[in-house]
Amino acid sequence: MPNFFRNTVIFLILFITTYTSAQEGKELNIQSDIEQIDEVKYPGAIVMYKSTKQVYIQHEGIEMWCDLAFNYKDENFVRAIGNVRMNQGDTITMRSNYAEYNGDTQFAWASGGVNLQTPTATLDTDTLYFDRIKQQAYYRNKGTLRDTSSVITSKIGRYFLDQDKYSFVQNVVVTNPEYVINSDQLDFFSEKGIAYLYGPSTITSDASVVYCERGYYDTRNDNGYFVKNSRIDYDNRTVYGDSLYFDRPTNFASATNNIRVIDTANKSIIKGHYAEVYKAKDSVFITKRAVAITVQDNDSIYVHGDRLVVTGIPEKRIVRGYNNVRLFKSDLSGKSDSIHINQETGLTQMLGKPILWNGLSQMTGDTIHLRSNVITEKLDSLHVFKNAFLAQQDTIPLYDDRRNKAYNQVKGDDLYGSFKDNKLHQLDIIKNAESINYMRSEDGVLQGIDKSKSASISAIIENNEITEITKLRQVDGDVFPLSLFEKEARQFPGLNWRGEERLLTKEDIFKGEAPFTLTKIEGIPLPEIEEDFFDNSIPDNKLDIPDASQLSPSDFKNREEDAPAIGVPVNEKATVKKDTLTDTKTKSLLKEKAPAKTNDSTQTEN
């Protein structure tokens, strides 16, 4: 035989052998104790029964066992009934009452008490689709996943074996002995126990409720990170922030950027750009343009400091402010090194170089106390301890020194003030009281300068101006015309007029501070939506569905109502619900991480 023909024959023999072996490799290998053919009852099927051993089915890395099998060799298809068990290596084990397997497409369908086990979790559902080519399992009629720490239920679920990831859609509920998570859409990585929440989601426990519209939660270590409309609700305190971190075992939370801590029990709000909340200690630490806002008689008091600390239960809450403290009220403002506010007693202590302004009046001393009536929630009294000094700038320049304003001044050991209708009404300076008063007629003409000493001095304030001064037990004093009142004597030692620092608006609590730049938030990207489980573009007559299958073409179609509502499709074969991504530009934007805000939105508010 010529070499050409001999080589051709050898090639054909090898090709046919290889092709046949490949074809045989794709055929189902089924073994049973009893086999039966009944073309009348079961046309095209070899009926295989369990005797001492279950029917055994093997195909390219998958093994199945059942009590009864219908083997359709011409279609390379099997129906398994009774105590069905399917293994794929050591990765998954599935049990059910009924199953179908197509050897050509490597597609399995199980129904009736379906139980899918992976090395890290167990899934129970009524029906389950399993595509071995994609290595994905899918259900759309409710399922329950159990791992070491939680139970997750949802209407729709999809398992990606290569990522050990579950994507849950619609009515997702994660139940843990310590909390319950409710979400519209959730991705769960079962090996690490990590969940990603998308859409309106809550984490509810006995002590708190966390809300977010995008978040991350570690179900094993019981902590999470949340962005987009995030908040934590405690008993009577709600924490808002652009991003929130929460650790449940320690009841600790931290927040970054545009933070609001709302205290409903004490009608107060604390704002800033970084906060820490310790639930067990009932305390809040807040910094980066920190502001505490308390509503009193429809008027808000603003307290700003480099950092604020709030401690104690609502009935005994304490607010402390440190470094560069500013206080503002519509008719009162001040500064001090630190501040201490006791909401149980209504006492506010301004410590370290304190200063208060009321209208054009300036008050200084070693320490200043403000007291509120805890029942009426109105300011009640004022006390300046030691070296009390009251100064008020005269509004009309002196004819002999027009470049400088004159100052009405009262000084003494202590100063007491009282409020009427939440406004400063009367001041009393006691012990070693001295005063300089520029007396003017109603038309503003200077009539004389009264300088005196007395045991105490009382001043009445109307419309934020001193209108009346009464001296008790005056020991020295006289009224001088301006021409006889020396310039050196026009100010008491210790006068330090700081009127240019007076806070005229609530925004002035930040006056003089450097512009603030928000911290860049590490966003949680939207999920990438994989290709749809089924390919709706395949016509019904092209679907590889064996005649003996209980499934119909409609079972191999994706339903719009089952699609995820949030995410970025990876290609045109991946879809989300209509109206959630309307155009290419929106899709492009959503691929980016959640952007951090660039403006400073810690705007104080009434």
XYZ file of C-alpha atoms in Angstrom, residues 31-525:
495
model
C -25.521 2.029 36.272
C -28.328 0.235 38.127
C -29.266 -3.170 39.517
C -32.454 -3.419 37.465
C -33.193 -2.090 33.980
C -36.436 -2.207 32.021
C -37.683 -0.982 28.655
C -41.390 -0.250 28.182
C -41.958 1.749 25.010
C -45.674 1.956 25.667
C -45.402 3.603 29.053
C -41.993 5.218 28.735
C -41.143 5.672 25.056
C -37.454 6.201 24.389
C -36.436 5.545 27.986
C -34.515 2.877 29.807
C -36.091 2.623 33.249
C -33.515 1.928 35.950
C -34.397 0.876 39.473
C -32.766 0.749 42.854
C -32.344 -2.681 44.382
C -29.590 -2.963 46.941
C -27.861 0.139 45.616
C -29.200 3.372 44.224
C -29.018 4.135 40.536
C -25.641 5.732 39.808
C -25.168 8.430 37.154
C -21.823 9.930 36.180
C -20.921 12.630 33.679
C -17.747 14.713 33.357
C -17.019 15.378 36.992
C -20.560 15.095 38.299
C -22.079 12.126 40.112
C -25.728 11.440 40.840
C -27.645 8.853 42.838
C -31.380 8.226 42.906
C -33.983 5.495 43.518
C -35.462 5.620 40.016
C -34.050 6.939 36.745
C -35.339 7.344 33.199
C -32.406 7.263 30.828
C -33.052 8.780 27.381
C -29.870 7.718 25.621
C -30.767 9.240 22.274
C -31.131 12.656 23.922
C -28.300 12.095 26.434
C -30.783 13.046 29.124
C -31.869 11.563 32.422
C -34.725 12.110 34.856
C -33.938 11.151 38.444
C -36.642 10.462 41.050
C -36.530 9.732 44.772
C -33.742 10.590 47.208
C -31.787 12.329 44.491
C -28.224 13.298 45.358
C -25.804 15.110 43.069
C -22.117 15.768 43.757
C -19.691 17.967 41.862
C -16.282 17.128 43.258
C -15.915 18.434 46.764
C -17.522 21.793 45.948
C -21.262 21.154 46.014
C -23.762 18.499 47.011
C -27.399 18.794 46.024
C -30.352 16.756 47.254
C -33.912 16.825 45.994
C -36.975 14.706 45.309
C -36.654 15.112 41.560
C -33.953 16.195 39.118
C -33.246 16.415 35.411
C -29.834 16.469 33.771
C -28.929 17.171 30.151
C -25.541 15.699 29.235
C -25.218 17.810 26.084
C -25.789 21.170 27.778
C -24.664 20.115 31.275
C -27.787 21.769 32.607
C -29.554 20.427 35.709
C -32.923 21.229 37.205
C -34.104 20.045 40.608
C -37.409 20.353 42.406
C -39.047 19.262 45.616
C -37.134 19.865 48.835
C -33.976 21.067 47.086
C -30.959 21.302 49.364
C -27.657 22.632 48.001
C -24.584 22.349 50.204
C -21.277 24.118 49.662
C -18.218 24.047 51.947
C -19.460 27.252 53.617
C -23.266 27.320 53.403
C -26.491 25.424 52.772
C -29.293 26.535 50.457
C -32.900 25.286 50.627
C -35.461 26.058 47.951
C -38.337 24.476 46.067
C -36.801 24.527 42.585
C -33.232 25.158 41.473
C -31.552 25.584 38.079
C -27.881 24.615 37.801
C -25.759 25.513 34.770
C -22.482 23.584 34.986
C -20.958 25.454 32.048
C -21.459 28.804 33.817
C -21.013 27.181 37.241
C -24.071 29.013 38.495
C -27.195 27.974 40.397
C -30.428 29.986 40.315
C -33.817 30.070 42.013
C -36.735 32.467 41.643
C -39.404 31.156 43.945
C -37.914 31.878 47.373
C -34.905 30.305 48.984
C -33.178 30.073 52.354
C -29.401 30.155 52.816
C -27.768 29.114 56.087
C -24.160 29.739 56.991
C -22.308 29.630 60.291
C -23.782 32.864 61.619
C -26.947 33.807 59.723
C -30.002 32.704 57.788
C -30.767 34.581 54.551
C -34.075 34.404 52.722
C -35.068 36.031 49.437
C -37.426 35.572 46.539
C -34.662 35.485 43.900
C -31.195 34.052 44.366
C -28.183 33.270 42.223
C -25.043 31.406 43.288
C -21.693 31.920 41.530
C -19.536 28.918 42.409
C -16.238 30.395 41.234
C -16.692 33.419 43.550
C -18.562 31.610 46.319
C -21.008 34.490 45.961
C -24.771 34.693 46.298
C -26.782 37.516 44.758
C -30.163 37.941 46.409
C -33.009 40.056 45.021
C -36.429 41.024 46.426
C -37.480 40.719 50.065
C -34.004 39.854 51.294
C -33.910 39.102 55.019
C -30.777 38.171 56.985
C -31.633 36.741 60.402
C -29.005 36.514 63.095
C -29.555 35.913 66.839
C -28.414 39.501 67.435
C -29.962 41.398 64.511
C -32.089 41.259 61.349
C -31.113 42.771 57.980
C -33.777 43.762 55.472
C -32.699 44.808 51.987
C -33.928 45.085 48.412
C -30.756 43.588 47.003
C -27.806 41.899 48.686
C -24.598 40.173 47.571
C -23.219 37.622 50.019
C -19.762 36.026 49.964
C -20.293 32.970 52.099
C -16.652 32.005 52.681
C -15.980 35.232 54.569
C -19.565 35.963 55.619
C -19.506 39.410 54.001
C -22.699 41.061 52.719
C -23.052 44.056 50.398
C -26.359 45.902 50.688
C -27.936 47.859 47.834
C -31.079 49.960 47.938
C -33.016 50.857 51.108
C -31.650 48.532 53.812
C -31.978 48.255 57.586
C -30.068 46.356 60.264
C -32.287 46.062 63.321
C -31.352 44.901 66.807
C -32.657 45.501 70.314
C -30.261 48.420 70.785
C -30.209 50.138 67.391
C -31.395 50.391 63.801
C -28.930 51.068 60.974
C -30.264 52.421 57.671
C -28.343 52.817 54.427
C -28.805 52.623 50.689
C -25.399 51.140 50.062
C -23.395 49.275 52.634
C -21.042 46.496 53.649
C -21.577 44.168 56.591
C -19.335 41.476 58.045
C -21.790 38.935 59.475
C -19.033 36.975 61.234
C -17.381 39.860 63.065
C -20.636 41.813 63.325
C -19.492 45.161 61.972
C -20.180 47.201 58.877
C -19.508 50.254 56.739
C -22.324 52.273 55.199
C -22.618 55.071 52.649
C -25.439 56.891 50.883
C -28.173 58.271 53.184
C -26.745 56.367 56.123
C -27.937 56.694 59.688
C -27.962 54.864 63.023
C -30.967 55.158 65.341
C -30.434 54.589 69.046
C -33.013 54.968 71.817
C -33.348 58.739 71.423
C -30.348 59.632 69.298
C -29.887 59.418 65.537
C -26.489 59.620 63.830
C -26.251 60.711 60.176
C -23.111 60.878 58.038
C -21.780 60.518 54.518
C -20.125 57.331 55.745
C -20.706 55.322 58.899
C -18.777 52.509 60.561
C -20.583 50.372 63.115
C -19.289 47.617 65.412
C -22.160 45.861 67.172
C -20.254 43.850 69.843
C -18.797 47.060 71.283
C -21.768 49.254 70.293
C -19.289 51.650 68.735
C -19.967 53.809 65.685
C -17.931 56.395 63.817
C -19.087 58.807 61.132
C -17.289 60.927 58.544
C -18.408 64.073 56.675
C -21.641 66.025 57.033
C -22.490 64.452 60.365
C -25.598 65.169 62.368
C -26.303 63.657 65.766
C -29.920 64.439 66.639
C -30.920 64.119 70.279
C -34.708 64.066 70.445
C -34.772 63.877 74.243
C -32.918 67.173 74.637
C -33.995 68.919 71.418
C -30.403 69.260 70.295
C -28.288 68.610 67.217
C -24.537 68.094 67.043
C -22.845 68.546 63.683
C -19.343 68.143 62.336
C -17.252 66.048 59.983
C -15.954 63.282 62.238
C -17.706 61.630 65.161
C -17.400 58.629 67.438
C -20.391 57.232 69.317
C -20.059 54.864 72.286
C -23.492 53.444 73.031
C -22.505 51.623 76.236
C -21.079 54.852 77.675
C -23.860 56.953 76.148
C -21.263 59.319 74.739
C -20.478 61.139 71.502
C -17.154 62.651 70.439
C -17.282 64.992 67.451
C -14.673 67.177 65.775
C -13.851 68.956 62.495
C -16.116 72.021 62.588
C -18.092 70.569 65.465
C -21.276 72.447 66.413
C -23.841 71.727 69.136
C -27.258 73.306 68.525
C -29.867 73.483 71.263
C -33.341 74.906 70.733
C -34.603 77.163 73.532
C -37.909 78.995 73.235
C -37.817 78.927 69.433
C -34.305 80.357 69.476
C -31.236 78.196 68.902
C -27.981 78.333 70.837
C -24.913 77.298 68.822
C -21.721 76.055 70.480
C -18.653 75.411 68.345
C -15.257 74.085 69.350
C -12.357 72.143 67.939
C -13.984 69.118 69.555
C -17.179 68.443 71.442
C -17.893 65.559 73.803
C -21.415 64.586 74.869
C -21.837 62.101 77.713
C -24.540 60.749 79.974
C -28.110 59.555 79.726
C -30.676 62.053 78.392
C -31.777 63.187 81.849
C -28.181 63.884 82.903
C -26.466 64.764 79.649
C -23.199 66.734 79.700
C -21.731 68.646 76.721
C -18.065 69.616 76.822
C -16.295 71.773 74.249
C -12.552 72.215 73.972
C -10.258 74.744 72.317
C -11.419 77.835 70.504
C -15.002 77.588 71.744
C -17.593 79.987 70.277
C -21.194 80.471 71.401
C -23.946 82.183 69.429
C -27.555 83.073 70.132
C -29.646 85.659 68.289
C -28.914 88.301 70.948
C -25.911 86.779 72.724
C -22.511 85.481 71.623
C -19.242 84.567 73.237
C -15.880 82.843 73.227
C -13.817 80.844 75.700
C -11.065 78.230 75.836
C -13.543 75.530 76.867
C -17.166 75.069 77.822
C -19.137 72.701 80.078
C -22.921 72.348 79.689
C -25.021 70.355 82.172
C -28.417 69.774 80.589
C -29.843 68.377 83.832
C -29.185 71.574 85.807
C -29.243 73.958 82.843
C -25.789 75.288 83.760
C -23.320 76.392 81.066
C -19.782 77.148 82.243
C -17.435 79.149 79.999
C -13.879 78.493 81.172
C -10.565 80.058 80.200
C -10.575 83.698 79.038
C -14.348 83.830 78.569
C -16.073 86.736 76.848
C -19.750 87.450 76.155
C -21.359 90.033 73.903
C -24.892 91.282 74.282
C -25.630 93.861 71.627
C -22.806 96.416 71.973
C -21.999 95.261 75.513
C -18.989 93.096 76.234
C -18.566 91.060 79.430
C -15.357 89.406 80.593
C -14.124 87.709 83.741
C -12.232 84.691 85.011
C -15.239 82.377 84.518
C -18.725 82.908 83.125
C -21.810 80.860 83.974
C -25.093 80.857 82.081
C -28.071 79.092 83.624
C -31.247 77.971 81.852
C -34.559 77.029 83.387
C -34.795 73.294 82.645
C -38.608 73.430 82.721
C -39.236 76.466 80.532
C -36.000 75.910 78.550
C -35.288 79.652 78.664
C -32.122 81.430 79.765
C -32.553 82.406 83.386
C -29.378 84.001 84.762
C -25.766 84.970 84.157
C -22.809 85.006 86.568
C -19.309 86.371 85.855
C -16.822 85.264 88.512
C -13.926 87.506 89.570
C -12.568 90.442 87.636
C -15.959 91.101 86.105
C -15.774 93.764 83.444
C -18.688 95.175 81.453
C -17.927 97.503 78.546
C -20.236 99.063 75.996
C -18.994 100.981 73.024
C -20.477 104.477 72.760
C -21.960 104.893 69.306
C -21.027 108.600 68.818
C -17.369 109.673 68.406
C -15.996 112.222 70.866
C -15.311 115.604 69.349
C -11.773 115.690 70.715
C -10.848 112.159 69.621
C -12.954 111.139 66.641
C -10.691 108.260 65.690
C -11.507 106.386 68.881
C -14.846 105.461 70.383
C -15.630 105.974 74.021
C -16.648 103.078 76.253
C -19.191 102.889 79.035
C -17.542 100.639 81.614
C -18.491 98.855 84.792
C -16.130 96.604 86.706
C -16.188 94.762 89.993
C -15.485 91.450 91.676
C -18.546 89.587 90.353
C -21.347 90.235 87.899
C -24.860 88.788 88.002
C -27.332 89.020 85.176
C -30.961 88.036 84.740
C -32.943 87.284 81.595
C -36.477 88.260 80.709
C -38.229 86.479 77.845
C -34.917 84.780 77.038
C -33.163 88.178 76.627
C -30.645 89.796 78.962
C -32.568 92.306 81.100
C -30.562 93.330 84.177
C -26.943 93.296 85.325
C -25.672 93.657 88.893
C -21.979 94.254 89.606
C -21.131 93.662 93.237
C -18.112 94.317 95.428
C -15.675 97.078 94.514
C -17.859 98.314 91.681
C -16.516 101.118 89.506
C -18.103 102.743 86.495
C -17.478 105.205 83.702
C -20.696 106.325 82.011
C -20.992 108.745 79.076
C -24.304 110.472 79.729
C -26.157 111.696 76.647
C -29.436 113.426 76.031
C -32.131 111.852 73.893
C -30.751 113.612 70.834
C -27.257 112.204 71.520
C -25.605 115.285 72.937
C -22.919 114.433 75.511
C -23.906 115.985 78.837
C -21.060 114.710 80.944
C -18.994 111.732 82.023
C -19.875 110.015 85.290
C -16.996 108.219 86.968
C -17.634 106.655 90.358
C -17.026 103.887 92.892
C -19.706 102.108 94.870
C -20.497 98.874 96.667
C -22.549 97.636 93.740
C -24.066 98.820 90.491
C -27.286 97.728 88.789
C -27.911 98.253 85.067
C -31.128 97.782 83.087
C -30.834 96.617 79.467
C -33.433 97.252 76.815
C -33.032 96.419 73.145
C -29.508 95.200 73.884
C -28.446 98.629 75.268
C -27.852 99.837 78.830
C -30.624 102.339 79.524
C -30.419 102.865 83.285
C -27.668 102.587 85.915
C -28.278 102.547 89.664
C -25.442 102.795 92.191
C -25.730 101.439 95.693
C -23.644 102.925 98.519
C -21.538 105.139 96.327
C -18.234 105.989 98.008
C -16.632 108.235 95.415
C -17.551 109.814 92.117
C -18.157 112.917 90.064
C -19.502 114.070 86.713
C -16.966 115.695 84.386
C -17.307 117.635 81.189
C -15.343 116.114 78.363
C -12.821 118.944 78.373
C -11.864 118.169 81.982
C -11.831 114.380 81.611
C -8.330 113.319 80.689
C -7.918 110.790 77.935
C -5.754 108.574 80.153
C -8.629 108.290 82.619
C -11.273 107.280 80.081
C -10.504 103.568 80.341
C -10.179 101.365 83.392
C -7.095 99.157 83.572
C -7.999 95.755 82.158
C -10.267 96.996 79.377
C -9.636 94.872 76.291
C -12.244 95.778 73.735
C -12.763 92.881 71.287
C -15.827 94.083 69.473
C -14.375 93.124 66.089
C -14.557 89.489 67.240
C -18.261 89.688 68.098
C -20.341 86.995 66.399
C -23.092 88.674 64.442
C -24.497 85.586 62.683
C -24.501 81.866 63.321
C -21.995 81.465 60.479
C -19.531 83.621 62.450
C -18.818 80.709 64.793
C -16.361 79.613 62.074
C -14.987 83.120 61.452
C -11.200 83.206 61.136
C -10.825 79.473 60.631
C -9.116 78.067 57.578
C -11.372 76.707 54.819
C -12.336 73.143 55.548
C -11.825 70.297 53.079
C -13.916 67.177 53.491
C -12.200 63.826 53.851
C -12.361 61.722 50.700
C -14.865 58.961 51.319
C -13.994 55.434 50.261
C -17.134 54.565 48.365
C -18.790 51.222 47.830
C -19.177 50.731 44.066
